[in-house]
Amino acid sequence: MVHINANHQMSFFMLPLSFFGENALPLNVCIPYKFVDPARSKRPPPPSDSSLPVLGTCDAVVPVHLSPVQTWVETLERRDSKRLGLVDLHPMSLQSLPAHVTDMTVWRCRGERSAACNILQHDRFGGGSVMVWGGISLGGRTALPCARGVSHGPRGPTSFDYMFPMKLRVQGLKIALSSKLAQDYLHVVDTLNIPTPDPQYLMDLIRYRHWGESVLIVDLPENILQATESLKTVNVIPGIGLNVHSMLKHEVLVLTLEAVKFLENKLLWHDERFTPLYPFKHPYTDLP
């Protein structure tokens, strides 16, 4: 019989994904089968001897014990999913430990929450009979906001936002990207050029390629903005605004080659930078 120490019970949940199987994922990052399109088939990984050109490479140095992760590059100029080439993803920009995803989601929802209701607070009631500070500068009055007096008018809105550590934010973004890649819900395209800004063309393309019910496109070109203006299940977001909450709300994530390079530079910069002079809970102003 094997006994597990209480101090090591949480270590099982931090195991790499390879312990769950070569192509398997933990249940907390997998999409339930009832929500997956039955006609959707997972794309095979790129072979090592592929004849397609490599359209994107890693600018940063890859460690000797690791190798770049390759995925397909597609195009939006036609409806079929013809593969144009391959792109190399830096292995250090991907994370295989399913942790901090829930904390990131709660932090994002708390930041968007605010209460504008007018609720009586303790300091809104009338003051007592004792004057604070010996009655200095009060004029004989005790009903003051600073002395538990009355404060007229509504207070608020009440904010529930708090600062999440930058280190955990970066790690959560890596985990979300790696889970999308492992489930084949991460698609890389050369550009976002479409032949027409008609929304129906984009919906037909998504339906033909079985990209699911919701798609998040990371870039803001003019033609995509016109095509997605009236669509409720296709959203666009700039690369600097990509977050874990938005990726979890959408089934498929579409990145351009420029967006891939932008995200890699940002994530790797956080891994290699020096320790800041102020705590991680404070916002940063020294981003590249």
PDB file of N, CA and C in Angstrom, residues 36-44 183-184 209-211:
ATOM      1  N   VAL A  36     -18.074  19.485 -28.860  1.00  0.00           N
ATOM      2  CA  VAL A  36     -17.173  19.429 -30.005  1.00  0.00           C
ATOM      3  C   VAL A  36     -17.955  19.001 -31.233  1.00  0.00           C
ATOM      4  N   ASP A  37     -17.692  19.638 -32.353  1.00  0.00           N
ATOM      5  CA  ASP A  37     -18.337  19.291 -33.614  1.00  0.00           C
ATOM      6  C   ASP A  37     -17.939  17.876 -34.011  1.00  0.00           C
ATOM      7  N   PRO A  38     -18.909  16.956 -34.213  1.00  0.00           N
ATOM      8  CA  PRO A  38     -18.537  15.576 -34.577  1.00  0.00           C
ATOM      9  C   PRO A  38     -17.848  15.475 -35.928  1.00  0.00           C
ATOM     10  N   ALA A  39     -18.087  16.445 -36.826  1.00  0.00           N
ATOM     11  CA  ALA A  39     -17.437  16.406 -38.137  1.00  0.00           C
ATOM     12  C   ALA A  39     -16.014  16.941 -38.093  1.00  0.00           C
ATOM     13  N   ARG A  40     -15.608  17.483 -36.970  1.00  0.00           N
ATOM     14  CA  ARG A  40     -14.261  18.038 -36.859  1.00  0.00           C
ATOM     15  C   ARG A  40     -13.256  16.925 -36.615  1.00  0.00           C
ATOM     16  N   SER A  41     -12.175  16.937 -37.354  1.00  0.00           N
ATOM     17  CA  SER A  41     -11.092  15.967 -37.197  1.00  0.00           C
ATOM     18  C   SER A  41      -9.812  16.712 -36.863  1.00  0.00           C
ATOM     19  N   LYS A  42      -9.057  16.167 -35.949  1.00  0.00           N
ATOM     20  CA  LYS A  42      -7.824  16.803 -35.520  1.00  0.00           C
ATOM     21  C   LYS A  42      -6.769  16.685 -36.608  1.00  0.00           C
ATOM     22  N   ARG A  43      -6.096  17.788 -36.886  1.00  0.00           N
ATOM     23  CA  ARG A  43      -5.067  17.790 -37.914  1.00  0.00           C
ATOM     24  C   ARG A  43      -3.859  16.986 -37.457  1.00  0.00           C
ATOM     25  N   PRO A  44      -3.260  16.217 -38.343  1.00  0.00           N
ATOM     26  CA  PRO A  44      -2.038  15.494 -37.951  1.00  0.00           C
ATOM     27  C   PRO A  44      -0.887  16.468 -37.766  1.00  0.00           C
ATOM     28  N   GLN A 183      -4.890  20.861 -28.260  1.00  0.00           N
ATOM     29  CA  GLN A 183      -6.219  20.426 -28.686  1.00  0.00           C
ATOM     30  C   GLN A 183      -6.515  20.767 -30.136  1.00  0.00           C
ATOM     31  N   ASP A 184      -5.529  21.315 -30.851  1.00  0.00           N
ATOM     32  CA  ASP A 184      -5.680  21.698 -32.253  1.00  0.00           C
ATOM     33  C   ASP A 184      -6.735  22.792 -32.419  1.00  0.00           C
ATOM     34  N   ARG A 209     -14.323  24.778 -42.475  1.00  0.00           N
ATOM     35  CA  ARG A 209     -13.131  24.231 -41.814  1.00  0.00           C
ATOM     36  C   ARG A 209     -13.419  23.655 -40.431  1.00  0.00           C
ATOM     37  N   HIS A 210     -14.672  23.719 -39.985  1.00  0.00           N
ATOM     38  CA  HIS A 210     -15.083  23.170 -38.691  1.00  0.00           C
ATOM     39  C   HIS A 210     -14.268  23.792 -37.560  1.00  0.00           C
ATOM     40  N   TRP A 211     -14.264  25.114 -37.522  1.00  0.00           N
ATOM     41  CA  TRP A 211     -13.537  25.831 -36.478  1.00  0.00           C
ATOM     42  C   TRP A 211     -14.358  26.022 -35.217  1.00  0.00           C
TER      43      TRP A 211
END
